[in-house]
CSV table of C-alpha atoms and ligand atoms in Angstrom, one decimal:
chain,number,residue,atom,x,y,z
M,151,UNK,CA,141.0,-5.0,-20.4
M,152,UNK,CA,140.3,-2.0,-18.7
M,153,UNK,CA,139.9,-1.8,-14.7
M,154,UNK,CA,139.1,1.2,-12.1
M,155,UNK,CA,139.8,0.5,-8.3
M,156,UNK,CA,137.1,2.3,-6.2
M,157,UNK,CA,139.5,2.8,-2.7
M,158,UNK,CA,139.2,4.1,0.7
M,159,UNK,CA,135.5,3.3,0.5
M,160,UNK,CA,133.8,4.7,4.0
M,161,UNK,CA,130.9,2.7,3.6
M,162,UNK,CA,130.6,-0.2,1.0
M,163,UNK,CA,127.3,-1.9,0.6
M,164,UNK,CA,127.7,-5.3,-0.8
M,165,UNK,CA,124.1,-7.3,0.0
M,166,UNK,CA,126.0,-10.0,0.7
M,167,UNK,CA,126.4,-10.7,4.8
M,168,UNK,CA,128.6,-13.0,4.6
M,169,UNK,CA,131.5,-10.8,3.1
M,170,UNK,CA,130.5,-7.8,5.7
M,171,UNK,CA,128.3,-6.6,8.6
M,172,UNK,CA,124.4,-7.4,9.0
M,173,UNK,CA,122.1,-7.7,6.1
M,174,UNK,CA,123.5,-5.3,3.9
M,175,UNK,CA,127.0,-7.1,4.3
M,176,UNK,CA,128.6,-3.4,4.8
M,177,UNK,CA,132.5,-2.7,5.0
M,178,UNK,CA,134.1,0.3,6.0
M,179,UNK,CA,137.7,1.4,4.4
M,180,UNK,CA,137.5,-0.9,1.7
M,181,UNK,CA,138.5,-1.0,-2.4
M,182,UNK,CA,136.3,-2.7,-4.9
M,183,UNK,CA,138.6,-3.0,-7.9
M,184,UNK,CA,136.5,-3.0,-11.2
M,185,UNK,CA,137.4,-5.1,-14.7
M,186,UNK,CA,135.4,-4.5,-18.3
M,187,UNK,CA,132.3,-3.5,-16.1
M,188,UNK,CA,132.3,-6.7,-13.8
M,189,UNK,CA,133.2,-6.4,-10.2
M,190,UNK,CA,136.6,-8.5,-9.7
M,191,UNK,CA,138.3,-7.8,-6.6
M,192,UNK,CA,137.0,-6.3,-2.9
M,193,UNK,CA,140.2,-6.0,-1.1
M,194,UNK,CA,141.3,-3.7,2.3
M,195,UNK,CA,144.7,-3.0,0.3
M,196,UNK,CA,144.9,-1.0,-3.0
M,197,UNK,CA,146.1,-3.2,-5.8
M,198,UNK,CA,148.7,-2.2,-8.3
M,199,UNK,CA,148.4,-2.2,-11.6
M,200,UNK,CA,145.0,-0.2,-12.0
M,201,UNK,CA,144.2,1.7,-15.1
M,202,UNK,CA,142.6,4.5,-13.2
M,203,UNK,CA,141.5,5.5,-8.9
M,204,UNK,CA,138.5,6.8,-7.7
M,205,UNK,CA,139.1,7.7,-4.1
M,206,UNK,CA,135.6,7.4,-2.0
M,207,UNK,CA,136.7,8.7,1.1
M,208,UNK,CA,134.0,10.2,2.8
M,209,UNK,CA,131.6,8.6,0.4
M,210,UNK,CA,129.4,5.5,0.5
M,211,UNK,CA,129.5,2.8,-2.4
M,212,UNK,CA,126.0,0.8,-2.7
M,213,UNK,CA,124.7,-1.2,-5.9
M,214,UNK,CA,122.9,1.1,-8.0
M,215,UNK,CA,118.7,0.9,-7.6
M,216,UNK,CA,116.6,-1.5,-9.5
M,217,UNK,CA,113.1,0.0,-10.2
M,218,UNK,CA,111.1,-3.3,-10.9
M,219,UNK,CA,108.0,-1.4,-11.3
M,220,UNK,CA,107.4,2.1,-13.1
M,221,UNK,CA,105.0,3.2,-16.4
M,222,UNK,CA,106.9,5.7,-18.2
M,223,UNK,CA,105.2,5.9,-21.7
M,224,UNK,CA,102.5,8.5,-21.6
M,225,UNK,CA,102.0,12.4,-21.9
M,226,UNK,CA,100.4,14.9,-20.4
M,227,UNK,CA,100.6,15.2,-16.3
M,228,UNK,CA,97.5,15.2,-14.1
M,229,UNK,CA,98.9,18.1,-11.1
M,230,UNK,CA,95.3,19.0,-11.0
M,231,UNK,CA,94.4,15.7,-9.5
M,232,UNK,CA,97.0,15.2,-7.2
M,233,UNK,CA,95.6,18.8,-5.7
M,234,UNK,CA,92.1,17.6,-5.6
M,235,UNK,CA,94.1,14.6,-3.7
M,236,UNK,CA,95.1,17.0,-0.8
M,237,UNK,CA,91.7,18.5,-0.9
M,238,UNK,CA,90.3,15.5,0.2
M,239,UNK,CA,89.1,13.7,-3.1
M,240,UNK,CA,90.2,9.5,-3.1
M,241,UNK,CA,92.1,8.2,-6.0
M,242,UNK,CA,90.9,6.2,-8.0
M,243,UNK,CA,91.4,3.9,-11.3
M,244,UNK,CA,89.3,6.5,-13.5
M,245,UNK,CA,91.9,9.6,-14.1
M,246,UNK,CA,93.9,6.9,-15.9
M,247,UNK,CA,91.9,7.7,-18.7
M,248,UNK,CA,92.7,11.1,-19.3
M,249,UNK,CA,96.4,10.1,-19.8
M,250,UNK,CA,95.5,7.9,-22.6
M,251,UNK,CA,93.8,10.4,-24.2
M,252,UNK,CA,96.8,12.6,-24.1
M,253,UNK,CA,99.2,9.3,-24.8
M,254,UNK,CA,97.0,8.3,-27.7
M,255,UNK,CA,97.3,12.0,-29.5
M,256,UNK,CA,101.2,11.6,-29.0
M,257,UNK,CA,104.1,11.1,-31.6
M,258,UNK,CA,106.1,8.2,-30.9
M,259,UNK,CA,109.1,11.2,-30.9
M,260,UNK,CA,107.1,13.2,-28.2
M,261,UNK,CA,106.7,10.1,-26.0
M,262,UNK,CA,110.0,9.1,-26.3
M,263,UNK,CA,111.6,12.5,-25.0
M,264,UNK,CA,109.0,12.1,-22.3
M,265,UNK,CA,110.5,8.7,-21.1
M,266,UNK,CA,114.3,10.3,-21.9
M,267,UNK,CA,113.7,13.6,-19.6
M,268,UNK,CA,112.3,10.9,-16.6
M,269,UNK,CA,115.3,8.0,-17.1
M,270,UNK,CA,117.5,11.2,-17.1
M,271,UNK,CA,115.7,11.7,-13.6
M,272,UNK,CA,115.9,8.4,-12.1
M,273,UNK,CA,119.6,7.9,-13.2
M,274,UNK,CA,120.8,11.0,-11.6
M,275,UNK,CA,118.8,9.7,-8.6
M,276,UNK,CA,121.1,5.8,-8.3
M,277,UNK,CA,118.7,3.6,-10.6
M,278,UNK,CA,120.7,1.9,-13.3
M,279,UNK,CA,117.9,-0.9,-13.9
M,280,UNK,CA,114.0,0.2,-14.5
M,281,UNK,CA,111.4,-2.3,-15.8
M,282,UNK,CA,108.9,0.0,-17.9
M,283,UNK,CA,105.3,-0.5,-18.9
M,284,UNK,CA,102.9,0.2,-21.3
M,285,UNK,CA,99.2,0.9,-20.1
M,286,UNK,CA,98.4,4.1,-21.5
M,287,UNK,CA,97.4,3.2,-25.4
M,288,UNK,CA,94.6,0.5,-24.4
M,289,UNK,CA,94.6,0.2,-28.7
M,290,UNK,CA,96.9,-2.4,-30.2
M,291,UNK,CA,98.9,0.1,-31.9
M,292,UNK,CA,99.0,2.2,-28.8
M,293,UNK,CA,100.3,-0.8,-26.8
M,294,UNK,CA,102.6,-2.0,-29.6
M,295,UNK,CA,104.1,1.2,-30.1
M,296,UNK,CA,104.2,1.9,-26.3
M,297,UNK,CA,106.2,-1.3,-26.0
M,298,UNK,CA,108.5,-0.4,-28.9
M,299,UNK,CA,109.8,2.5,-27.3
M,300,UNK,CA,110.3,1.3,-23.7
M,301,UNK,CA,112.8,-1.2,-25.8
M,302,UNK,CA,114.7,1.4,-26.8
M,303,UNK,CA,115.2,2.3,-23.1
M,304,UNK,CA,115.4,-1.3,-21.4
M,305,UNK,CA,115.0,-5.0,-22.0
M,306,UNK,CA,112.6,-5.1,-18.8
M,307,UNK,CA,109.5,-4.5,-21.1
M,308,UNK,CA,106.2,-5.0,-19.9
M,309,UNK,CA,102.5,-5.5,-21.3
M,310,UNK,CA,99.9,-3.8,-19.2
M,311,UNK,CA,97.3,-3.1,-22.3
M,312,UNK,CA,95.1,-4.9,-19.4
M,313,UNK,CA,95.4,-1.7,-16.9
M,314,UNK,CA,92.1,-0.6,-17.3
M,315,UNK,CA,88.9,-0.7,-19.3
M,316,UNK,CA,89.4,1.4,-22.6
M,317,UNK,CA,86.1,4.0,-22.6
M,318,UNK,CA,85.3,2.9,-25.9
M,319,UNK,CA,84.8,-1.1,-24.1
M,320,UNK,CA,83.0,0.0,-21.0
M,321,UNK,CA,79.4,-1.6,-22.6
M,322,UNK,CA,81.4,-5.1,-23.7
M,323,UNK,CA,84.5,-5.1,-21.3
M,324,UNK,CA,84.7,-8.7,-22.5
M,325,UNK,CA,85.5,-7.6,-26.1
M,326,UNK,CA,88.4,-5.3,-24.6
M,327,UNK,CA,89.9,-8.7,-23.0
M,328,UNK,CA,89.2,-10.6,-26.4
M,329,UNK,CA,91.1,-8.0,-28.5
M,330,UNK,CA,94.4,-8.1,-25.5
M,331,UNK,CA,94.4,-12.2,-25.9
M,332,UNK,CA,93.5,-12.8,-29.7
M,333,UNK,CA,95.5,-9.7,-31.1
M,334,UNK,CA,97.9,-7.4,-28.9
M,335,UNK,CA,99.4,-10.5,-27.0
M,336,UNK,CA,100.2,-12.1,-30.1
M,337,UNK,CA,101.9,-9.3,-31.8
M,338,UNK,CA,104.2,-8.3,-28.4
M,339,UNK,CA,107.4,-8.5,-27.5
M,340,UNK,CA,107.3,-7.7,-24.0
M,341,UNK,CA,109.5,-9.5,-21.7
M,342,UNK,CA,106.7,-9.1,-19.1
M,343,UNK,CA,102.5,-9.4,-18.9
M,344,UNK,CA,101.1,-7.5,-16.3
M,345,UNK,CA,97.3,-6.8,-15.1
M,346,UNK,CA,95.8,-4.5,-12.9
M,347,UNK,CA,93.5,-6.8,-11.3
M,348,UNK,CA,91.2,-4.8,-9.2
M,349,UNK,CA,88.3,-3.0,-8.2
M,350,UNK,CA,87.3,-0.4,-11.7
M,351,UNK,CA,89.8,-2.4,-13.4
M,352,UNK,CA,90.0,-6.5,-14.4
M,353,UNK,CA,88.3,-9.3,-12.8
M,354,UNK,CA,90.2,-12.2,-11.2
M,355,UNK,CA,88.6,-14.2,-14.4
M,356,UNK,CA,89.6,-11.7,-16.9
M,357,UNK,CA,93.1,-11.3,-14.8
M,358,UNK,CA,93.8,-15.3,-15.2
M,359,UNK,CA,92.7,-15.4,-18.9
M,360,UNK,CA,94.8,-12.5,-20.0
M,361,UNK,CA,98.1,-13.9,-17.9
M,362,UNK,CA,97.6,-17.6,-19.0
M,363,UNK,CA,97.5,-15.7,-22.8
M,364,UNK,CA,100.8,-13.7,-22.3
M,365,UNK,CA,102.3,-17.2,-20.5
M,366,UNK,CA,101.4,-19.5,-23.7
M,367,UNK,CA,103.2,-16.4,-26.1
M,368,UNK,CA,106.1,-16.7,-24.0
M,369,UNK,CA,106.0,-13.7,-21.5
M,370,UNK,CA,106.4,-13.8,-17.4
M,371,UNK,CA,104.2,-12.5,-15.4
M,372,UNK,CA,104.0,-10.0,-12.9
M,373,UNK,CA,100.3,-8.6,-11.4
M,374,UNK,CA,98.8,-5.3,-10.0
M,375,UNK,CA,97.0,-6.1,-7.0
M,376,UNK,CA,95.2,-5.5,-3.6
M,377,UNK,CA,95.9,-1.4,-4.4
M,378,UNK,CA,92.3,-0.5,-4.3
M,379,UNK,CA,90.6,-3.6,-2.6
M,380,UNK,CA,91.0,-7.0,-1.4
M,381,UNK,CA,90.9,-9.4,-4.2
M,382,UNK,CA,92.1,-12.1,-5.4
M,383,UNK,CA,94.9,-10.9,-7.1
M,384,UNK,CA,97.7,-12.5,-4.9
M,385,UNK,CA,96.7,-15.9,-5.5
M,386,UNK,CA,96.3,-15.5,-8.8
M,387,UNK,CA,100.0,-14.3,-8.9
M,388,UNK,CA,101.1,-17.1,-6.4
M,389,UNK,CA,99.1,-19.9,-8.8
M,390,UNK,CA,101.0,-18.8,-12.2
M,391,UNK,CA,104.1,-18.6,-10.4
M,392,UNK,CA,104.6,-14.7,-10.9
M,393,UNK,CA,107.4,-12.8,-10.2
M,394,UNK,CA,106.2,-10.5,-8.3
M,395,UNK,CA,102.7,-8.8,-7.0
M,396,UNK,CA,102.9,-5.1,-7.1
M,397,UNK,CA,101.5,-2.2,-4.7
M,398,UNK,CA,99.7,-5.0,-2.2
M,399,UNK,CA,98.4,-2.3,0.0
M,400,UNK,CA,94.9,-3.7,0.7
M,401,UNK,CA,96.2,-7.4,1.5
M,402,UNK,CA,94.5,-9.4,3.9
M,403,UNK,CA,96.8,-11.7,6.9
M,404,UNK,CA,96.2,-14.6,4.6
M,405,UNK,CA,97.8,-12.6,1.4
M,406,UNK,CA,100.5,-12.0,3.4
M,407,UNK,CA,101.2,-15.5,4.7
M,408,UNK,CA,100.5,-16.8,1.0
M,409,UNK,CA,103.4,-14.8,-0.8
M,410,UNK,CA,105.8,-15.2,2.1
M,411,UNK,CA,105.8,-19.1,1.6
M,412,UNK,CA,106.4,-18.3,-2.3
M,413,UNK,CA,108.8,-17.2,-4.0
M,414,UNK,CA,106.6,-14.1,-5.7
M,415,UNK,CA,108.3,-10.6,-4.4
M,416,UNK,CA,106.0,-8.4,-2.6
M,417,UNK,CA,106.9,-5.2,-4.4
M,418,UNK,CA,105.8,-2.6,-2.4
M,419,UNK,CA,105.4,1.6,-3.5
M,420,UNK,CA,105.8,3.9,-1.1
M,421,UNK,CA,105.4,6.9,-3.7
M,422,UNK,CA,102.0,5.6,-4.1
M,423,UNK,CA,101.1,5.3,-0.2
M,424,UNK,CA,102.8,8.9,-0.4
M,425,UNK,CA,100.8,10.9,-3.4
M,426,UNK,CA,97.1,8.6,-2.8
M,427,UNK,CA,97.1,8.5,1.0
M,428,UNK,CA,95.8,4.8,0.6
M,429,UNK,CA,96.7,5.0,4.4
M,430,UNK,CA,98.2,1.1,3.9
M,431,UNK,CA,101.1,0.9,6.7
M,432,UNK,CA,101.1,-3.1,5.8
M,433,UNK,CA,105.0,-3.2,4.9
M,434,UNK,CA,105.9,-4.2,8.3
M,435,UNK,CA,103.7,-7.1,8.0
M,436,UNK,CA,105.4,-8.5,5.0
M,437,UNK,CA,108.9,-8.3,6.6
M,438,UNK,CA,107.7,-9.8,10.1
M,439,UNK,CA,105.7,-12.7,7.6
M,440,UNK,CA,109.5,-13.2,5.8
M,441,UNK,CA,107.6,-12.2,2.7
M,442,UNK,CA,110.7,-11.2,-0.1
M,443,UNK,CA,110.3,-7.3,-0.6
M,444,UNK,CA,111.0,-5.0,-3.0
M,445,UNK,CA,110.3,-1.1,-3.4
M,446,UNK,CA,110.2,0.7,-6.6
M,447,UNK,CA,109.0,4.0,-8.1
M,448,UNK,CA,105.5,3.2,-10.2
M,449,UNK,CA,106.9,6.5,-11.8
M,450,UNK,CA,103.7,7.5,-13.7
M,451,UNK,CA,101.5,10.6,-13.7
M,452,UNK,CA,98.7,9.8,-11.5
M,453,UNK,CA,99.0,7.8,-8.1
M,454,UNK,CA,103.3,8.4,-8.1
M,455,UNK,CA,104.6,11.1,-10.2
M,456,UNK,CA,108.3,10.5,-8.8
M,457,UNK,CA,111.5,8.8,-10.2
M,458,UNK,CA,113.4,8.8,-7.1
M,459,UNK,CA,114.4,5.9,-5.1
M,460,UNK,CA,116.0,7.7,-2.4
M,461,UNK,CA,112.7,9.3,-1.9
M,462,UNK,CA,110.7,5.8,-2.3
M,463,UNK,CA,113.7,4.4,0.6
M,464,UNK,CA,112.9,7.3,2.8
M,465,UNK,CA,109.4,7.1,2.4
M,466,UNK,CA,109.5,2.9,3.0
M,467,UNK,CA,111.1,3.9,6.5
M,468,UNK,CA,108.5,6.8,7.9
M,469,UNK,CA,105.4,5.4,6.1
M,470,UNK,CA,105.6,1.6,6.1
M,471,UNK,CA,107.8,0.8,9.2
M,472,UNK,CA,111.2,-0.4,7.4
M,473,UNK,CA,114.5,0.0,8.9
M,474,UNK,CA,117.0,1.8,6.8
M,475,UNK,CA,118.8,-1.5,6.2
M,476,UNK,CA,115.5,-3.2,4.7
M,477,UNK,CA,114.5,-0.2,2.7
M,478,UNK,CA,118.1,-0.3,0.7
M,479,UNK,CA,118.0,-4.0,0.1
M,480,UNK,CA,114.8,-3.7,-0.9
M,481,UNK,CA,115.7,-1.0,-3.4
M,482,UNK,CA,118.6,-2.5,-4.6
M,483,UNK,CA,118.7,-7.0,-4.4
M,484,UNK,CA,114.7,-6.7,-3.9
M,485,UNK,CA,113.9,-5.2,-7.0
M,486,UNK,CA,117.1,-7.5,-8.8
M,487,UNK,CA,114.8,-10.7,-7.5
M,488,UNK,CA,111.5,-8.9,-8.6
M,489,UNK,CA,113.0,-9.0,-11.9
M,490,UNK,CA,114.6,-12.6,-11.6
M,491,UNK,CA,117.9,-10.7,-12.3
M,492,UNK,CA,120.9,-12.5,-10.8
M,493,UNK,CA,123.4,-10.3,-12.6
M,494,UNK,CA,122.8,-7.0,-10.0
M,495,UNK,CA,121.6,-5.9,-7.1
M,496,UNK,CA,124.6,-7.3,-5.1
M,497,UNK,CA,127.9,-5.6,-5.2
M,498,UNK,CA,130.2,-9.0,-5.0
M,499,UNK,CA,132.6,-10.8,-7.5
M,500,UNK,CA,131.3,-11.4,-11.4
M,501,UNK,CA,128.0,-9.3,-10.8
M,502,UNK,CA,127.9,-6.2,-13.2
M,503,UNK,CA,129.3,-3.0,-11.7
M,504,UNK,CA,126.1,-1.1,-11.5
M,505,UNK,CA,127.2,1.4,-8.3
M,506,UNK,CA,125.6,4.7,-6.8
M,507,UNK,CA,128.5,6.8,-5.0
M,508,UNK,CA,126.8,8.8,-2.2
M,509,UNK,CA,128.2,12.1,-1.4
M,510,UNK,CA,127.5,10.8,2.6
M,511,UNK,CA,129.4,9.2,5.0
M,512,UNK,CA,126.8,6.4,5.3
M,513,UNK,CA,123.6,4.6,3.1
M,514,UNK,CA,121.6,5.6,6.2
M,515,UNK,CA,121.8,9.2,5.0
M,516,UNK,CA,119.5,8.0,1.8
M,517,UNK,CA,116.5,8.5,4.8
M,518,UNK,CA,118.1,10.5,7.4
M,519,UNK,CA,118.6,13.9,4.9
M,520,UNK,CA,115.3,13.3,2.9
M,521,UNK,CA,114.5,15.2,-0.2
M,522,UNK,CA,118.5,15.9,-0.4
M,523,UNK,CA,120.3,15.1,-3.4
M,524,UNK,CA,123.0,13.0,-2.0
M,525,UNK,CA,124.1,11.2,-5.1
M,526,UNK,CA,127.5,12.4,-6.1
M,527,UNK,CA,127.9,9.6,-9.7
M,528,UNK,CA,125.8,6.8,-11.0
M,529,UNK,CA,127.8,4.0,-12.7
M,530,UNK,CA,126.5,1.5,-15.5
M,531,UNK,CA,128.7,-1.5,-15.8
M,532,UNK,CA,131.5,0.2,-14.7
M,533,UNK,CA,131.0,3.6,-16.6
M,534,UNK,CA,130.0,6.8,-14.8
M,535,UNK,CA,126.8,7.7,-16.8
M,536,UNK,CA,124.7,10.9,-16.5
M,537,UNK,CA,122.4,10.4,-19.6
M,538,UNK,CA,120.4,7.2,-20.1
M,539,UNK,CA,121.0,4.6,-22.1
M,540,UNK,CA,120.1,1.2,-22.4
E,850,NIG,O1,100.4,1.4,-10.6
E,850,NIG,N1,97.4,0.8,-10.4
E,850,NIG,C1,97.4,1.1,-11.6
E,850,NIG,N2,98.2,1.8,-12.3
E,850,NIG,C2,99.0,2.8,-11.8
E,850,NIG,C3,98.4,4.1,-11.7
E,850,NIG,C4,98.1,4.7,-13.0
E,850,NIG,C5,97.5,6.1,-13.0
E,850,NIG,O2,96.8,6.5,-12.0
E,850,NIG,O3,97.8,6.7,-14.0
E,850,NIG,C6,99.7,2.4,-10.5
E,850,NIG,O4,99.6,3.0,-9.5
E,851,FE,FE1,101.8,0.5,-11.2
């Protein structure tokens, strides 16, 4: 048995408020004694007996971020969009298709690095959990393949070969939705089925046929909705019992009321408000509504080309209306419930030792200093880690 006693902690997050102070349940001064990667003793003294000390005075302990929502398999980038973007031009579902050209032309090897070089990203930024998606091969052996690496990377796998229209389709979109039910559902092994049920993308109709498909093979879903438009996209994902309905910024009052009396996470993306300037200041309302919320990344290269929570927390604070507090439980036991994950996201006795060490006195820093690296180590199940692996 091997153990590592964190001590002198000046700030400790530990989610849980009934161990410390307000929602984040923070203590100050404290030791969090880790054993074979499982948290096993917070203490105010330092026990004896330890195998090794990590003093964190100074420093700020918090569970380590759990990106419920980001597409990391593609190539290519799409900079020149996001400059048309500040020029005035709206985003919209159509540039996806230029990175599934690029994705389609790319080796399995060349996608992988690509995936490596952004988990390398978001681990030196605090995540230690991502859920990954495919999207970007719209072709079974694109979406198979797509799925195939993301495994390599993380057991949160998702299906989204229903993200948009593939060109080839756009006369018999139908036909697209036939070949996603009758052959790449079948042949996945996704964790997750996901659809980007909105305006330029899928129908409420096709939505509920292609989830109720990936449901009967197995998988749990999780939707795309209310980013472009209004639709019906939340009760769809309040109907099938989903997880969690992702970006959300075009929801009506009545969306809002409907997934706060469920148990489906609002998974909100600030790094998409950010890079789209959808304009959607709605996260407020979900809080106020006593809707669960999580933030995450979307990580991909058109409407939220970064890995960064700490950005994604600073940005849930000046562009939604969050407090600090809500903005790192949302990051951290948000995105734990987004993925139905009861092993992280809190840092208390038995969960897995998945910790961010901040090189600040205080998790409020994460949005006070934006755009400043503050992480000082990432730890996976007890192990400081600064390349990622599974
Ligand atoms: O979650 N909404 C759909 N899909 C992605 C964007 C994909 C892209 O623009 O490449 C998203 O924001
Ligand atoms: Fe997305």
């Amino acid at each position: 048995m091997s153990s590592i006693a964190f001590t002198n902690i000046e700030t400790l997050v530990t989610n849980d408020s009934h161990i410390g102070d307000g929602v984040l349940g923070v203590l100050h001064g404290a030791t969090l004694v880790v054993e074979d990667g499982v948290i096993a003793q917070i203490a105010q003294q330092i026990p004896s007996g330890v195998d090794s000390e990590i003093d964190c005075s100074g420093k700020t302990l918090l569970p380590g971020f759990v990106d419920s929502h980001s597409h990391l398999i593609f190539a290519g980038d799409r900079a020149h969009e996001f400059s048309a973007r500040s020029q005035g031009e709206k985003y919209s579902a159509g540039g996806i298709t230029s990175t599934v050209a690029a994705t389609r032309a790319a080796s399995d090897a060349a996608l992988s690095q690509n995936a490596q070089r952004l988990l390398d990203e978001a681990l030196a930024s605090g995540t230690t959990t991502i859920e990954i998606k495919s999207g970007y091969g719209l072709t079974e052996r694109d979406e198979l393949r797509s799925i195939e690496i993301a495994k390599r990377f993380t057991d949160e796998t998702t299906l989204l070969a229903a993200h948009v229209i593939p060109l080839e389709f756009k006369d018999d979109p139908d036909a697209y939705v036939a070949l996603i039910i009758d052959s790449i559902i079948p042949a996945s092994s996704a964790k997750w089925i996901d659809v980007f049920c909105d305006q330029g993308a899928f129908s409420p109709e096709q939505s509920e046929a292609i989830l109720r498909a990936g449901i009967a093979h197995g998988m749990l879903p999780r939707i795309h909705a209310n980013q472009l438009s209004a639709g019906k996209g939340v009760e769809l994902a309040v109907a099938l019992g989903a997880s969690s309905a992702d970006h959300l910024s075009k929801s009506t009052h009545s969306d809002i009321e409907l997934l706060a009396s469920s148990n489906t996470v609002a998974t909100l993306l600030p790094g998409a408000e950010f890079s789209t300037h959808l304009e959607s200041n709605l996260g407020r309302k979900f809080l106020d509504a006593g809707a669960r919320v999580a933030i995450a990344s979307d990580c991909n290269p058109g409407s939220s080309y970064t890995t960064s929570i700490p950005f994604c927390i600073a940005s849930a604070v000046s562009l939604l209306g969050f407090t600090v507090e809500e903005a790192v439980l949302a990051a951290t036991l948000g995105g734990a419930q987004a993925l139905r994950r009861e092993d992280i996201g809190q840092l208390t006795i038995g969960k897995r030792a998945d910790l961010v060490l901040l090189d600040a006195p205080s998790y409020i820093h994460l949005a006070y200093r934006p755009g400043v690296n503050l992480i000082h180590s990432t730890y996976k199940s007890g192990r400081a880690v600064t390349s990622w692996q599974k």
